[in-house]
């Protein structure tokens, strides 16, 4: 199922060659975009936030799209800094047992992009330990993408566009020649700020919230193809 945006909130200026807009790279966030893991993270961070920040209900939703360091700097500082090691151990154990199921249609869509020469990258706020858990469950994962960028590769966290600007530079393309796939509010803002075309996945937030921060919205990748994506660029 694909949900089409009624009106575009952001219209990047794409390079046009031979009358066609050029799509050169597709940049994917990880959780809620490649893997259907966001509900699991909501459970984990919900338990930790209720334990350490009962005064701030719903905090687990606010921190989505943030790096672990960013979460700790903001919410586990001062007297709570000594609790970071405990939370990290719990998180590592949780991630090692998570179900890393691909979003429906993702693998077929990714293969279609590659057949048409589109470069692909994961651009995630996750760190190396988290990715080690992913590789253990999916040994094929590294080979699916042309690049994998993690929190260690960025100077600034989402909603800063730094991560997507660096990903575009990795491929030697302009941000406006890229499409960003995101689900979190911080991630969507990051994609828009980079100048890329943004596809929002309705896996974490409501259609209303995602629609205001993206050019096009989907619930999964079923029915989406390179040709369909290119048509969006030319409207």
CSV table of C-alpha atoms in Angstrom, one decimal:
chain,number,residue,atom,x,y,z
A,1,UNK,CA,0.0,0.0,0.0
A,2,UNK,CA,1.3,3.4,-1.0
A,3,UNK,CA,-0.1,6.7,0.4
A,4,UNK,CA,0.4,9.6,-2.0
A,5,UNK,CA,0.9,13.0,-0.7
A,6,UNK,CA,-1.8,15.4,-1.7
A,7,UNK,CA,0.5,18.3,-1.9
A,8,UNK,CA,4.3,18.6,-1.7
A,9,UNK,CA,5.6,20.5,1.3
A,10,UNK,CA,9.1,20.6,-0.2
A,11,UNK,CA,10.1,20.9,-3.8
A,12,UNK,CA,13.9,20.5,-4.3
A,13,UNK,CA,15.5,21.7,-7.5
A,14,UNK,CA,16.7,18.6,-9.3
A,15,UNK,CA,19.4,18.6,-12.0
A,16,UNK,CA,17.7,17.9,-15.3
A,17,UNK,CA,19.5,16.0,-18.1
A,18,UNK,CA,17.9,15.1,-21.4
A,19,UNK,CA,14.5,16.3,-20.0
A,20,UNK,CA,14.6,13.8,-17.0
A,21,UNK,CA,15.4,14.5,-13.4
A,22,UNK,CA,18.3,12.4,-12.2
A,23,UNK,CA,18.1,10.1,-9.2
A,24,UNK,CA,21.6,9.0,-8.3
A,25,UNK,CA,21.4,7.8,-4.7
A,26,UNK,CA,18.9,6.4,-2.2
A,27,UNK,CA,19.7,7.0,1.5
A,28,UNK,CA,17.9,4.9,4.1
A,29,UNK,CA,17.6,5.3,7.8
A,30,UNK,CA,17.7,1.9,9.6
A,31,UNK,CA,15.0,1.3,12.3
A,32,UNK,CA,11.5,1.8,11.0
A,33,UNK,CA,12.8,2.2,7.4
A,34,UNK,CA,14.8,-0.9,6.6
A,35,UNK,CA,13.8,-3.0,9.7
A,36,UNK,CA,10.5,-3.1,11.4
A,37,UNK,CA,12.1,-2.5,14.8
A,38,UNK,CA,10.6,0.7,16.1
A,39,UNK,CA,7.9,-0.9,18.1
A,40,UNK,CA,10.5,-3.0,19.9
A,41,UNK,CA,12.6,0.1,20.7
A,42,UNK,CA,9.5,1.9,22.0
A,43,UNK,CA,9.1,-1.0,24.5
A,44,UNK,CA,12.7,-0.8,25.6
A,45,UNK,CA,13.1,2.9,25.9
A,46,UNK,CA,9.6,3.2,27.4
A,47,UNK,CA,10.7,1.0,30.3
A,48,UNK,CA,13.9,2.9,30.9
A,49,UNK,CA,12.3,6.3,30.6
A,50,UNK,CA,9.5,5.4,33.0
A,51,UNK,CA,12.2,4.1,35.4
A,52,UNK,CA,14.5,7.1,35.3
A,53,UNK,CA,12.2,9.9,34.1
A,54,UNK,CA,8.7,9.2,35.4
A,55,UNK,CA,8.1,13.0,35.4
A,56,UNK,CA,8.3,13.0,31.5
A,57,UNK,CA,5.7,10.6,30.1
A,58,UNK,CA,6.2,9.9,26.4
A,59,UNK,CA,9.9,10.6,26.4
A,60,UNK,CA,10.6,7.3,24.5
A,61,UNK,CA,8.9,8.9,21.5
A,62,UNK,CA,10.8,12.2,21.7
A,63,UNK,CA,14.2,10.6,21.6
A,64,UNK,CA,13.6,8.6,18.4
A,65,UNK,CA,16.2,9.4,15.7
A,66,UNK,CA,18.8,10.5,18.4
A,67,UNK,CA,22.1,8.8,18.9
A,68,UNK,CA,22.8,7.0,22.1
A,69,UNK,CA,25.3,9.7,23.1
A,70,UNK,CA,22.8,12.4,22.4
A,71,UNK,CA,20.2,10.6,24.6
A,72,UNK,CA,22.7,10.2,27.4
A,73,UNK,CA,23.9,13.9,27.2
A,74,UNK,CA,20.4,15.2,27.4
A,75,UNK,CA,18.6,12.7,29.7
A,76,UNK,CA,21.2,10.7,31.6
A,77,UNK,CA,23.5,13.6,32.8
A,78,UNK,CA,24.4,14.8,36.3
A,79,UNK,CA,23.3,12.3,39.0
A,80,UNK,CA,22.0,9.8,36.3
A,81,UNK,CA,25.4,9.7,34.5
A,82,UNK,CA,26.4,6.7,36.7
A,83,UNK,CA,23.4,4.8,35.4
A,84,UNK,CA,24.6,4.9,31.7
A,85,UNK,CA,26.6,1.8,31.9
A,86,UNK,CA,23.6,-0.2,33.3
A,87,UNK,CA,21.3,1.1,30.6
A,88,UNK,CA,23.9,0.4,27.9
A,89,UNK,CA,24.2,-3.2,29.1
A,90,UNK,CA,20.4,-3.6,29.1
A,91,UNK,CA,20.3,-2.1,25.6
A,92,UNK,CA,23.0,-4.4,24.2
A,93,UNK,CA,21.2,-7.4,25.6
A,94,UNK,CA,17.9,-6.2,24.2
A,95,UNK,CA,19.4,-5.5,20.7
A,96,UNK,CA,21.1,-8.9,20.6
A,97,UNK,CA,17.6,-10.6,20.9
A,98,UNK,CA,15.7,-8.3,18.7
A,99,UNK,CA,13.7,-9.4,15.6
A,100,UNK,CA,15.3,-7.7,12.6
A,101,UNK,CA,12.6,-8.2,10.1
A,102,UNK,CA,12.7,-6.2,6.8
A,103,UNK,CA,9.9,-3.8,6.1
A,104,UNK,CA,7.6,-5.4,3.5
A,105,UNK,CA,8.9,-5.1,-0.1
A,106,UNK,CA,12.2,-3.5,0.9
A,107,UNK,CA,14.5,-6.2,-0.6
A,108,UNK,CA,12.8,-6.2,-3.9
A,109,UNK,CA,12.7,-2.4,-4.1
A,110,UNK,CA,16.4,-2.2,-3.2
A,111,UNK,CA,17.3,-4.7,-5.9
A,112,UNK,CA,15.3,-2.7,-8.4
A,113,UNK,CA,17.3,0.5,-7.5
A,114,UNK,CA,20.6,-1.3,-8.0
A,115,UNK,CA,19.5,-2.6,-11.4
A,116,UNK,CA,19.0,1.0,-12.5
A,117,UNK,CA,22.4,2.1,-11.2
A,118,UNK,CA,21.2,3.9,-8.1
A,119,UNK,CA,23.7,4.0,-5.3
A,120,UNK,CA,22.3,3.0,-1.9
A,121,UNK,CA,23.4,3.7,1.7
A,122,UNK,CA,22.2,3.1,5.2
A,123,UNK,CA,22.4,6.4,7.2
A,124,UNK,CA,21.7,5.6,10.8
A,125,UNK,CA,22.1,7.0,14.3
A,126,UNK,CA,22.9,3.5,15.4
A,127,UNK,CA,26.5,2.7,16.6
A,128,UNK,CA,29.0,-0.1,15.8
A,129,UNK,CA,27.8,-2.4,18.6
A,130,UNK,CA,24.2,-2.2,17.4
A,131,UNK,CA,25.3,-2.9,13.8
A,132,UNK,CA,27.3,-6.0,15.0
A,133,UNK,CA,24.0,-7.3,16.3
A,134,UNK,CA,22.4,-6.7,12.9
A,135,UNK,CA,25.2,-8.4,11.0
A,136,UNK,CA,24.9,-11.4,13.2
A,137,UNK,CA,21.3,-11.9,12.3
A,138,UNK,CA,21.7,-10.8,8.7
A,139,UNK,CA,25.2,-11.8,7.4
A,140,UNK,CA,24.2,-10.6,4.0
A,141,UNK,CA,23.4,-7.0,5.2
A,142,UNK,CA,26.7,-5.3,4.3
A,143,UNK,CA,26.5,-6.6,0.7
A,144,UNK,CA,23.1,-5.1,0.2
A,145,UNK,CA,24.4,-1.5,0.2
A,146,UNK,CA,27.1,0.5,-1.4
A,147,UNK,CA,27.8,2.2,2.0
A,148,UNK,CA,26.8,2.0,5.6
A,149,UNK,CA,27.2,5.2,7.7
A,150,UNK,CA,26.7,5.1,11.5
A,151,UNK,CA,26.7,7.5,14.3
A,152,UNK,CA,30.5,7.3,14.4
A,153,UNK,CA,30.7,8.9,11.0
A,154,UNK,CA,28.8,12.1,11.9
A,155,UNK,CA,29.7,15.3,13.7
A,156,UNK,CA,26.1,16.2,14.4
A,157,UNK,CA,23.0,14.1,15.1
A,158,UNK,CA,19.6,14.3,13.4
A,159,UNK,CA,17.8,16.7,12.9
A,160,UNK,CA,21.0,18.2,11.6
A,161,UNK,CA,21.4,17.4,7.9
A,162,UNK,CA,25.1,16.5,8.5
A,163,UNK,CA,24.6,12.8,8.1
A,164,UNK,CA,22.8,13.0,4.7
A,165,UNK,CA,25.2,15.6,3.4
A,166,UNK,CA,28.1,13.3,4.2
A,167,UNK,CA,26.3,10.3,2.6
A,168,UNK,CA,25.7,12.3,-0.6
A,169,UNK,CA,29.4,13.4,-0.6
A,170,UNK,CA,30.4,9.7,-0.1
A,171,UNK,CA,28.9,9.0,-3.5
A,172,UNK,CA,30.1,12.3,-5.1
A,173,UNK,CA,26.5,13.4,-5.8
A,174,UNK,CA,24.5,16.5,-4.8
A,175,UNK,CA,21.9,16.2,-2.1
A,176,UNK,CA,19.2,17.2,-4.6
A,177,UNK,CA,20.1,14.1,-6.6
A,178,UNK,CA,19.2,11.9,-3.6
A,179,UNK,CA,16.1,10.5,-2.1
A,180,UNK,CA,16.0,10.0,1.7
A,181,UNK,CA,13.8,7.4,3.4
A,182,UNK,CA,12.9,8.3,7.0
A,183,UNK,CA,10.3,7.6,9.7
A,184,UNK,CA,11.2,9.6,12.8
A,185,UNK,CA,10.5,13.3,13.2
A,186,UNK,CA,14.2,14.1,13.7
A,187,UNK,CA,15.1,12.0,10.7
A,188,UNK,CA,12.5,13.6,8.4
A,189,UNK,CA,13.7,17.1,9.4
A,190,UNK,CA,17.3,16.0,8.7
A,191,UNK,CA,16.4,14.8,5.2
A,192,UNK,CA,14.5,18.0,4.3
A,193,UNK,CA,17.3,20.2,5.6
A,194,UNK,CA,19.8,18.4,3.4
A,195,UNK,CA,17.9,19.3,0.3
A,196,UNK,CA,17.0,15.8,-0.7
A,197,UNK,CA,13.6,14.5,-1.8
A,198,UNK,CA,12.1,12.8,1.3
A,199,UNK,CA,9.9,9.7,1.4
A,200,UNK,CA,8.3,9.3,4.8
A,201,UNK,CA,7.4,5.9,6.2
A,202,UNK,CA,4.4,5.6,8.4
A,203,UNK,CA,5.9,3.0,10.7
A,204,UNK,CA,6.7,5.2,13.8
A,205,UNK,CA,4.5,8.3,13.5
A,206,UNK,CA,1.1,9.2,12.2
A,207,UNK,CA,0.4,10.0,8.6
A,208,UNK,CA,-0.5,13.6,9.7
A,209,UNK,CA,2.9,14.1,11.3
A,210,UNK,CA,4.9,12.4,8.6
A,211,UNK,CA,3.1,14.2,5.8
A,212,UNK,CA,4.0,17.6,7.0
A,213,UNK,CA,7.7,16.7,6.8
A,214,UNK,CA,8.0,14.7,3.6
A,215,UNK,CA,7.2,14.8,-0.1
A,216,UNK,CA,5.6,11.4,-0.3
A,217,UNK,CA,4.4,8.8,2.2
A,218,UNK,CA,4.4,5.0,2.3
A,219,UNK,CA,3.5,2.3,4.8
A,220,UNK,CA,5.9,-0.2,3.2
A,221,UNK,CA,7.7,-0.7,-0.1
A,222,UNK,CA,5.1,-2.9,-1.8
A,223,UNK,CA,4.3,-1.4,-5.2
A,224,UNK,CA,7.2,1.1,-5.1
A,225,UNK,CA,9.8,0.9,-7.9
A,226,UNK,CA,12.6,2.9,-9.5
A,227,UNK,CA,10.3,3.9,-12.3
A,228,UNK,CA,7.6,5.0,-9.9
A,229,UNK,CA,10.1,7.0,-7.8
A,230,UNK,CA,11.5,8.7,-11.0
A,231,UNK,CA,8.0,9.7,-12.0
A,232,UNK,CA,7.6,11.5,-8.7
A,233,UNK,CA,10.7,13.5,-9.4
A,234,UNK,CA,9.3,14.6,-12.7
A,235,UNK,CA,5.9,15.9,-11.3
